[in-house]
PDB file of C-alpha atoms in Angstrom:
ATOM      1  CA  MET A   1      -0.010   0.009  -0.004  1.00 42.00           C
ATOM      2  CA  SER A   2       1.312   3.381  -0.985  1.00 45.00           C
ATOM      3  CA  SER A   3       0.811   5.031   2.408  1.00 52.00           C
ATOM      4  CA  GLY A   4       0.636   2.038   4.727  1.00 73.00           C
ATOM      5  CA  LYS A   5      -3.126   2.600   5.059  1.00 89.00           C
ATOM      6  CA  ILE A   6      -5.745  -0.145   4.798  1.00 97.00           C
ATOM      7  CA  LEU A   7      -8.385   2.461   3.916  1.00 97.00           C
ATOM      8  CA  GLU A   8      -7.609   5.605   1.861  1.00 97.00           C
ATOM      9  CA  VAL A   9     -10.344   8.101   1.048  1.00 96.00           C
ATOM     10  CA  GLU A  10      -9.600  11.048  -1.236  1.00 96.00           C
ATOM     11  CA  ASN A  11     -11.957  14.010  -1.883  1.00 96.00           C
ATOM     12  CA  LEU A  12     -15.038  11.848  -1.441  1.00 96.00           C
ATOM     13  CA  ARG A  13     -18.238  13.695  -2.341  1.00 95.00           C
ATOM     14  CA  LYS A  14     -21.904  12.794  -2.487  1.00 95.00           C
ATOM     15  CA  GLU A  15     -24.650  15.043  -3.862  1.00 94.00           C
ATOM     16  CA  TYR A  16     -28.395  14.440  -3.819  1.00 91.00           C
ATOM     17  CA  LYS A  17     -29.854  16.977  -6.252  1.00 87.00           C
ATOM     18  CA  ASP A  18     -29.279  20.288  -4.440  1.00 86.00           C
ATOM     19  CA  VAL A  19     -27.996  18.714  -1.208  1.00 90.00           C
ATOM     20  CA  VAL A  20     -24.317  17.987  -0.629  1.00 92.00           C
ATOM     21  CA  ALA A  21     -24.216  15.187   1.981  1.00 93.00           C
ATOM     22  CA  VAL A  22     -20.458  14.649   1.869  1.00 93.00           C
ATOM     23  CA  ASP A  23     -18.213  17.427   0.635  1.00 92.00           C
ATOM     24  CA  GLY A  24     -14.658  16.502  -0.310  1.00 93.00           C
ATOM     25  CA  VAL A  25     -13.757  14.208   2.610  1.00 94.00           C
ATOM     26  CA  SER A  26     -10.228  12.772   2.775  1.00 95.00           C
ATOM     27  CA  PHE A  27      -8.785  10.460   5.427  1.00 96.00           C
ATOM     28  CA  GLY A  28      -7.093   7.126   5.996  1.00 96.00           C
ATOM     29  CA  VAL A  29      -7.170   4.266   8.504  1.00 97.00           C
ATOM     30  CA  GLY A  30      -4.056   2.233   9.157  1.00 96.00           C
ATOM     31  CA  ALA A  31      -3.581  -1.408  10.099  1.00 96.00           C
ATOM     32  CA  GLY A  32      -4.589  -2.036  13.720  1.00 95.00           C
ATOM     33  CA  GLU A  33      -5.991   1.484  14.040  1.00 97.00           C
ATOM     34  CA  ILE A  34      -9.448   2.373  15.361  1.00 97.00           C
ATOM     35  CA  VAL A  35     -10.640   5.726  14.042  1.00 97.00           C
ATOM     36  CA  GLY A  36     -13.757   7.465  15.302  1.00 96.00           C
ATOM     37  CA  LEU A  37     -15.943   9.339  12.850  1.00 94.00           C
ATOM     38  CA  LEU A  38     -17.866  11.918  14.891  1.00 92.00           C
ATOM     39  CA  GLY A  39     -20.508  14.473  14.090  1.00 89.00           C
ATOM     40  CA  PRO A  40     -24.116  15.523  14.722  1.00 89.00           C
ATOM     41  CA  ASN A  41     -27.042  13.817  13.049  1.00 87.00           C
ATOM     42  CA  GLY A  42     -27.077  14.602   9.343  1.00 86.00           C
ATOM     43  CA  ALA A  43     -23.364  15.446   9.242  1.00 88.00           C
ATOM     44  CA  GLY A  44     -22.544  12.830   6.609  1.00 90.00           C
ATOM     45  CA  LYS A  45     -21.210   9.925   8.720  1.00 92.00           C
ATOM     46  CA  THR A  46     -23.577   7.185   7.570  1.00 91.00           C
ATOM     47  CA  THR A  47     -23.450   8.407   3.945  1.00 93.00           C
ATOM     48  CA  THR A  48     -19.657   8.114   4.098  1.00 94.00           C
ATOM     49  CA  ILE A  49     -19.859   4.541   5.426  1.00 93.00           C
ATOM     50  CA  ASP A  50     -22.477   3.664   2.793  1.00 93.00           C
ATOM     51  CA  MET A  51     -20.062   4.804   0.077  1.00 95.00           C
ATOM     52  CA  LEU A  52     -17.269   2.737   1.617  1.00 95.00           C
ATOM     53  CA  LEU A  53     -19.573  -0.319   1.495  1.00 93.00           C
ATOM     54  CA  GLY A  54     -20.612   0.343  -2.092  1.00 91.00           C
ATOM     55  CA  ILE A  55     -24.254   0.863  -1.089  1.00 92.00           C
ATOM     56  CA  VAL A  56     -24.137   4.455  -2.344  1.00 93.00           C
ATOM     57  CA  GLU A  57     -22.103   5.551  -5.365  1.00 93.00           C
ATOM     58  CA  PRO A  58     -19.916   8.638  -4.795  1.00 94.00           C
ATOM     59  CA  SER A  59     -20.503  11.703  -6.908  1.00 94.00           C
ATOM     60  CA  ASP A  60     -16.755  12.300  -6.958  1.00 95.00           C
ATOM     61  CA  GLY A  61     -13.547  11.227  -5.273  1.00 95.00           C
ATOM     62  CA  SER A  62     -11.883   7.835  -4.747  1.00 94.00           C
ATOM     63  CA  VAL A  63     -11.726   5.030  -2.217  1.00 96.00           C
ATOM     64  CA  ARG A  64      -8.788   2.637  -1.987  1.00 96.00           C
ATOM     65  CA  VAL A  65      -8.886  -0.421   0.257  1.00 96.00           C
ATOM     66  CA  PHE A  66      -5.859  -2.718   0.716  1.00 95.00           C
ATOM     67  CA  GLY A  67      -4.108  -0.495  -1.857  1.00 94.00           C
ATOM     68  CA  LYS A  68      -6.720  -1.241  -4.529  1.00 96.00           C
ATOM     69  CA  ASP A  69      -9.282   1.006  -6.168  1.00 95.00           C
ATOM     70  CA  PHE A  70     -12.707   0.136  -4.786  1.00 95.00           C
ATOM     71  CA  ALA A  71     -14.555   0.841  -8.019  1.00 92.00           C
ATOM     72  CA  ARG A  72     -12.374  -1.622  -9.946  1.00 95.00           C
ATOM     73  CA  HIS A  73     -11.952  -4.362  -7.290  1.00 96.00           C
ATOM     74  CA  ARG A  74     -15.251  -4.120  -5.455  1.00 94.00           C
ATOM     75  CA  ALA A  75     -16.045  -7.862  -5.072  1.00 93.00           C
ATOM     76  CA  GLU A  76     -12.493  -8.742  -4.002  1.00 94.00           C
ATOM     77  CA  ILE A  77     -12.420  -5.948  -1.421  1.00 96.00           C
ATOM     78  CA  LEU A  78     -15.885  -6.535   0.035  1.00 94.00           C
ATOM     79  CA  ALA A  79     -14.989 -10.190   0.704  1.00 94.00           C
ATOM     80  CA  GLN A  80     -12.544  -8.819   3.328  1.00 96.00           C
ATOM     81  CA  VAL A  81     -14.788  -6.070   4.730  1.00 97.00           C
ATOM     82  CA  ASN A  82     -17.675  -6.273   7.188  1.00 96.00           C
ATOM     83  CA  PHE A  83     -20.134  -3.954   8.865  1.00 95.00           C
ATOM     84  CA  ALA A  84     -22.362  -3.644  11.929  1.00 92.00           C
ATOM     85  CA  ALA A  85     -25.009  -1.142  13.026  1.00 86.00           C
ATOM     86  CA  VAL A  86     -27.964  -1.241  15.336  1.00 75.00           C
ATOM     87  CA  TYR A  87     -30.312  -0.181  12.525  1.00 79.00           C
ATOM     88  CA  ALA A  88     -29.153  -2.940  10.141  1.00 83.00           C
ATOM     89  CA  HIS A  89     -31.495  -5.580  11.470  1.00 86.00           C
ATOM     90  CA  LEU A  90     -30.924  -9.265  10.839  1.00 91.00           C
ATOM     91  CA  PRO A  91     -33.921 -11.410   9.785  1.00 93.00           C
ATOM     92  CA  GLY A  92     -35.986 -11.812  12.931  1.00 93.00           C
ATOM     93  CA  ASN A  93     -37.727 -15.102  12.081  1.00 95.00           C
ATOM     94  CA  THR A  94     -34.532 -17.107  11.704  1.00 96.00           C
ATOM     95  CA  THR A  95     -32.438 -18.313  14.617  1.00 98.00           C
ATOM     96  CA  VAL A  96     -29.118 -16.844  15.618  1.00 98.00           C
ATOM     97  CA  ARG A  97     -27.266 -19.876  14.227  1.00 98.00           C
ATOM     98  CA  GLN A  98     -29.234 -19.786  10.984  1.00 97.00           C
ATOM     99  CA  ASN A  99     -28.496 -16.077  10.504  1.00 97.00           C
ATOM    100  CA  LEU A 100     -24.780 -16.621  11.017  1.00 98.00           C
ATOM    101  CA  PHE A 101     -24.808 -19.642   8.690  1.00 97.00           C
ATOM    102  CA  ILE A 102     -26.537 -17.707   5.901  1.00 96.00           C
ATOM    103  CA  PHE A 103     -24.116 -14.805   6.118  1.00 96.00           C
ATOM    104  CA  GLY A 104     -21.233 -17.221   6.388  1.00 96.00           C
ATOM    105  CA  LEU A 105     -22.288 -18.756   3.086  1.00 96.00           C
ATOM    106  CA  LEU A 106     -22.558 -15.299   1.496  1.00 93.00           C
ATOM    107  CA  TYR A 107     -19.011 -14.479   2.611  1.00 94.00           C
ATOM    108  CA  GLY A 108     -17.653 -17.899   1.642  1.00 93.00           C
ATOM    109  CA  VAL A 109     -16.359 -18.536   5.157  1.00 95.00           C
ATOM    110  CA  PRO A 110     -14.300 -21.760   5.313  1.00 94.00           C
ATOM    111  CA  GLN A 111     -15.155 -24.322   8.013  1.00 96.00           C
ATOM    112  CA  ILE A 112     -18.268 -22.318   8.627  1.00 96.00           C
ATOM    113  CA  LYS A 113     -19.768 -24.455  11.426  1.00 96.00           C
ATOM    114  CA  GLN A 114     -16.563 -24.291  13.428  1.00 97.00           C
ATOM    115  CA  ARG A 115     -16.329 -20.541  12.896  1.00 97.00           C
ATOM    116  CA  ILE A 116     -19.899 -20.019  14.071  1.00 98.00           C
ATOM    117  CA  ALA A 117     -19.300 -22.139  17.181  1.00 97.00           C
ATOM    118  CA  THR A 118     -16.264 -20.009  18.032  1.00 97.00           C
ATOM    119  CA  LEU A 119     -18.168 -16.751  17.616  1.00 97.00           C
ATOM    120  CA  LEU A 120     -21.170 -17.978  19.630  1.00 97.00           C
ATOM    121  CA  GLN A 121     -18.781 -18.695  22.475  1.00 95.00           C
ATOM    122  CA  GLU A 122     -16.812 -15.430  22.130  1.00 92.00           C
ATOM    123  CA  PHE A 123     -19.932 -13.270  22.229  1.00 92.00           C
ATOM    124  CA  ASP A 124     -21.717 -15.327  24.892  1.00 91.00           C
ATOM    125  CA  LEU A 125     -24.460 -16.387  22.484  1.00 95.00           C
ATOM    126  CA  GLU A 126     -24.417 -20.169  22.801  1.00 97.00           C
ATOM    127  CA  LYS A 127     -27.626 -20.243  24.819  1.00 97.00           C
ATOM    128  CA  PHE A 128     -29.369 -18.228  22.095  1.00 97.00           C
ATOM    129  CA  ALA A 129     -28.166 -20.298  19.111  1.00 97.00           C
ATOM    130  CA  ARG A 130     -31.636 -21.793  18.492  1.00 97.00           C
ATOM    131  CA  VAL A 131     -33.592 -18.669  19.454  1.00 97.00           C
ATOM    132  CA  ARG A 132     -35.163 -16.550  16.730  1.00 97.00           C
ATOM    133  CA  THR A 133     -33.136 -13.364  16.467  1.00 96.00           C
ATOM    134  CA  GLY A 134     -36.205 -11.108  16.617  1.00 94.00           C
ATOM    135  CA  LEU A 135     -36.983 -12.349  20.135  1.00 96.00           C
ATOM    136  CA  LEU A 136     -33.663 -11.227  21.592  1.00 94.00           C
ATOM    137  CA  SER A 137     -33.131  -8.058  23.630  1.00 91.00           C
ATOM    138  CA  SER A 138     -31.377  -5.113  21.957  1.00 86.00           C
ATOM    139  CA  GLY A 139     -28.116  -5.953  23.719  1.00 86.00           C
ATOM    140  CA  GLU A 140     -28.292  -9.597  22.666  1.00 91.00           C
ATOM    141  CA  GLN A 141     -29.065  -8.578  19.091  1.00 91.00           C
ATOM    142  CA  SER A 142     -26.093  -6.220  19.117  1.00 89.00           C
ATOM    143  CA  ARG A 143     -23.832  -9.124  20.078  1.00 91.00           C
ATOM    144  CA  VAL A 144     -25.286 -11.144  17.200  1.00 94.00           C
ATOM    145  CA  HIS A 145     -24.608  -8.218  14.824  1.00 93.00           C
ATOM    146  CA  MET A 146     -20.959  -8.198  15.997  1.00 93.00           C
ATOM    147  CA  ALA A 147     -20.617 -11.961  15.620  1.00 95.00           C
ATOM    148  CA  LYS A 148     -21.944 -11.587  12.064  1.00 96.00           C
ATOM    149  CA  ALA A 149     -19.476  -8.764  11.428  1.00 96.00           C
ATOM    150  CA  MET A 150     -16.591 -11.021  12.503  1.00 96.00           C
ATOM    151  CA  LEU A 151     -17.610 -14.046  10.422  1.00 97.00           C
ATOM    152  CA  ASN A 152     -15.154 -13.472   7.590  1.00 97.00           C
ATOM    153  CA  SER A 153     -12.326 -12.191   9.830  1.00 96.00           C
ATOM    154  CA  PRO A 154     -12.472  -8.793   8.083  1.00 97.00           C
ATOM    155  CA  ARG A 155      -9.375  -6.699   7.477  1.00 97.00           C
ATOM    156  CA  LEU A 156     -11.595  -3.588   7.446  1.00 98.00           C
ATOM    157  CA  LEU A 157     -14.477  -3.262   9.908  1.00 97.00           C
ATOM    158  CA  LEU A 158     -17.057  -0.470   9.606  1.00 97.00           C
ATOM    159  CA  LEU A 159     -19.146   0.166  12.707  1.00 95.00           C
ATOM    160  CA  ASP A 160     -22.006   2.675  12.663  1.00 90.00           C
ATOM    161  CA  GLU A 161     -23.079   3.287  16.278  1.00 88.00           C
ATOM    162  CA  PRO A 162     -22.743  -0.414  17.148  1.00 87.00           C
ATOM    163  CA  THR A 163     -23.524   0.115  20.866  1.00 86.00           C
ATOM    164  CA  ALA A 164     -26.392   2.593  20.606  1.00 81.00           C
ATOM    165  CA  SER A 165     -29.386   1.871  22.864  1.00 74.00           C
ATOM    166  CA  ILE A 166     -27.800  -1.047  24.689  1.00 81.00           C
ATOM    167  CA  ASP A 167     -26.776  -1.347  28.331  1.00 85.00           C
ATOM    168  CA  PRO A 168     -23.256  -0.591  29.632  1.00 86.00           C
ATOM    169  CA  SER A 169     -22.412  -4.279  30.158  1.00 84.00           C
ATOM    170  CA  ASP A 170     -23.085  -5.263  26.536  1.00 83.00           C
ATOM    171  CA  SER A 171     -21.390  -2.078  25.321  1.00 87.00           C
ATOM    172  CA  GLN A 172     -18.254  -2.956  27.285  1.00 88.00           C
ATOM    173  CA  ILE A 173     -18.210  -6.479  25.838  1.00 86.00           C
ATOM    174  CA  ILE A 174     -18.366  -5.118  22.303  1.00 87.00           C
ATOM    175  CA  ARG A 175     -15.722  -2.451  22.921  1.00 91.00           C
ATOM    176  CA  GLU A 176     -13.269  -4.937  24.389  1.00 91.00           C
ATOM    177  CA  LYS A 177     -13.836  -7.452  21.593  1.00 91.00           C
ATOM    178  CA  ILE A 178     -13.173  -4.845  18.905  1.00 93.00           C
ATOM    179  CA  LYS A 179     -10.072  -3.430  20.615  1.00 94.00           C
ATOM    180  CA  THR A 180      -8.620  -6.920  21.024  1.00 94.00           C
ATOM    181  CA  TYR A 181      -9.502  -7.876  17.444  1.00 95.00           C
ATOM    182  CA  ALA A 182      -7.802  -4.806  15.937  1.00 96.00           C
ATOM    183  CA  ALA A 183      -4.700  -5.265  18.095  1.00 95.00           C
ATOM    184  CA  ASP A 184      -4.387  -9.011  17.418  1.00 95.00           C
ATOM    185  CA  THR A 185      -5.139  -9.065  13.697  1.00 94.00           C
ATOM    186  CA  GLY A 186      -4.064  -5.634  12.452  1.00 95.00           C
ATOM    187  CA  ALA A 187      -7.533  -4.944  11.082  1.00 96.00           C
ATOM    188  CA  ALA A 188      -8.549  -1.328  10.508  1.00 97.00           C
ATOM    189  CA  VAL A 189     -11.721  -0.089  12.191  1.00 97.00           C
ATOM    190  CA  LEU A 190     -13.865   2.955  11.396  1.00 97.00           C
ATOM    191  CA  TRP A 191     -16.319   3.614  14.249  1.00 95.00           C
ATOM    192  CA  THR A 192     -19.113   6.184  14.531  1.00 92.00           C
ATOM    193  CA  SER A 193     -20.689   6.942  17.903  1.00 87.00           C
ATOM    194  CA  HIS A 194     -22.355   9.687  19.911  1.00 87.00           C
ATOM    195  CA  ASP A 195     -20.884   8.263  23.136  1.00 86.00           C
ATOM    196  CA  MET A 196     -17.796  10.375  23.793  1.00 89.00           C
ATOM    197  CA  TYR A 197     -16.651   8.167  26.689  1.00 89.00           C
ATOM    198  CA  GLU A 198     -16.707   5.225  24.305  1.00 90.00           C
ATOM    199  CA  ILE A 199     -14.736   7.098  21.680  1.00 92.00           C
ATOM    200  CA  GLU A 200     -12.078   8.162  24.178  1.00 91.00           C
ATOM    201  CA  GLU A 201     -11.780   4.582  25.385  1.00 91.00           C
ATOM    202  CA  VAL A 202     -11.504   2.783  22.061  1.00 94.00           C
ATOM    203  CA  CYS A 203     -10.254   5.159  19.379  1.00 96.00           C
ATOM    204  CA  ASP A 204      -6.655   5.988  18.495  1.00 96.00           C
ATOM    205  CA  ARG A 205      -7.759   8.954  16.428  1.00 96.00           C
ATOM    206  CA  VAL A 206     -10.970  10.865  15.716  1.00 95.00           C
ATOM    207  CA  LEU A 207     -12.344  12.825  12.789  1.00 95.00           C
ATOM    208  CA  PHE A 208     -15.094  15.374  13.387  1.00 93.00           C
ATOM    209  CA  ILE A 209     -17.406  15.888  10.416  1.00 92.00           C
ATOM    210  CA  SER A 210     -20.012  18.609  10.037  1.00 88.00           C
ATOM    211  CA  HIS A 211     -22.035  19.558   6.947  1.00 87.00           C
ATOM    212  CA  GLY A 212     -20.109  16.921   4.998  1.00 90.00           C
ATOM    213  CA  LYS A 213     -16.651  18.343   5.799  1.00 91.00           C
ATOM    214  CA  ILE A 214     -13.974  17.177   8.215  1.00 92.00           C
ATOM    215  CA  LEU A 215     -13.324  19.994  10.678  1.00 89.00           C
ATOM    216  CA  LEU A 216     -11.013  18.390  13.254  1.00 90.00           C
ATOM    217  CA  GLU A 217      -8.671  15.433  13.523  1.00 92.00           C
ATOM    218  CA  GLY A 218      -6.500  14.132  16.307  1.00 93.00           C
ATOM    219  CA  ASN A 219      -6.051  12.004  19.405  1.00 95.00           C
ATOM    220  CA  PRO A 220      -9.402  12.018  21.309  1.00 93.00           C
ATOM    221  CA  ARG A 221      -7.588  12.358  24.623  1.00 92.00           C
ATOM    222  CA  GLU A 222      -5.482  15.348  23.469  1.00 93.00           C
ATOM    223  CA  LEU A 223      -7.729  17.158  21.007  1.00 92.00           C
ATOM    224  CA  PRO A 224      -9.988  18.928  23.530  1.00 91.00           C
ATOM    225  CA  GLU A 225      -7.065  20.677  25.243  1.00 92.00           C
ATOM    226  CA  GLN A 226      -5.794  21.906  21.864  1.00 90.00           C
ATOM    227  CA  TYR A 227      -9.072  23.787  21.430  1.00 88.00           C
ATOM    228  CA  GLY A 228      -9.450  24.948  25.013  1.00 90.00           C
ATOM    229  CA  LYS A 229     -12.142  22.433  25.962  1.00 91.00           C
ATOM    230  CA  LYS A 230     -12.178  20.278  29.093  1.00 91.00           C
ATOM    231  CA  ASN A 231     -13.206  17.059  27.368  1.00 91.00           C
ATOM    232  CA  LEU A 232     -14.271  15.506  24.066  1.00 92.00           C
ATOM    233  CA  GLU A 233     -17.978  15.997  24.761  1.00 91.00           C
ATOM    234  CA  GLU A 234     -17.533  19.729  25.261  1.00 91.00           C
ATOM    235  CA  LEU A 235     -15.525  19.920  22.028  1.00 90.00           C
ATOM    236  CA  PHE A 236     -18.185  17.901  20.198  1.00 89.00           C
ATOM    237  CA  ILE A 237     -20.934  20.263  21.340  1.00 89.00           C
ATOM    238  CA  ALA A 238     -18.934  23.366  20.387  1.00 87.00           C
ATOM    239  CA  ALA A 239     -18.085  22.054  16.936  1.00 85.00           C
ATOM    240  CA  ALA A 240     -21.667  20.903  16.329  1.00 84.00           C
ATOM    241  CA  ARG A 241     -23.137  24.266  17.314  1.00 83.00           C
ATOM    242  CA  GLU A 242     -20.544  26.540  15.725  1.00 80.00           C
ATOM    243  CA  PRO A 243     -18.817  24.575  12.928  1.00 72.00           C
ATOM    244  CA  LEU A 244     -17.678  27.702  11.133  1.00 65.00           C
ATOM    245  CA  SER A 245     -15.484  28.662  14.069  1.00 69.00           C
ATOM    246  CA  PHE A 246     -13.452  25.479  13.441  1.00 68.00           C
ATOM    247  CA  MET A 247     -13.321  25.677   9.663  1.00 56.00           C
ATOM    248  CA  TYR A 248      -9.996  27.443   9.453  1.00 44.00           C
ATOM    249  CA  HIS A 249      -8.099  25.428  12.046  1.00 49.00           C
ATOM    250  CA  PRO A 250      -5.543  23.073  10.481  1.00 43.00           C
ATOM    251  CA  VAL A 251      -6.726  19.456  10.409  1.00 40.00           C
TER     252      VAL A 251
END
């Protein structure tokens, strides 16, 4: 890879008629790095992730993954990428094991039954293996989403608010699993969240996006002091309310 980055985004842009959802975004995520993508609702976070997954076609710009152009090597790249979000519901009438088996087939996971057994154990889901997914609590479903996201041992993991609306215990399980996975495998992780404590705990670097533009970038534990704020939450609020005041700071 030219820059040592697993994910390289250059001048990514998405327009919907007269609305610019993402406006010239550029960033990278390195091997073993967890990067937080922060911003208020409607800032362009989910649209950015949708473009990285190939769900939405960019209006302009480029995406390179594993050093390869996404547009030209889409199928090859997506086989090594996975995704989780609380709003991306799994089929509720199939059991947890059936859901994982179906997605395992889609990803071409080798030794699929053994892989599923391992993930059921890792995410404390063995007792729910034969339970229909729609009957699980939000926290239990979130653990199933993460098990699904790990099925193909992805080298790039995209997480869109994976712990939203679940209790602290389940959130902690997911955070620890992802931190360990990135450290052990060298996978790159892009993580969106509105939980600033979570971001400070798991992310090596954060990007703050507003109105489709990246305003700030840096270490989440150091960035607030650089802008005269006492913590990341205070910085988030200030940048969300007055994005123009941050526009001319160097990123």
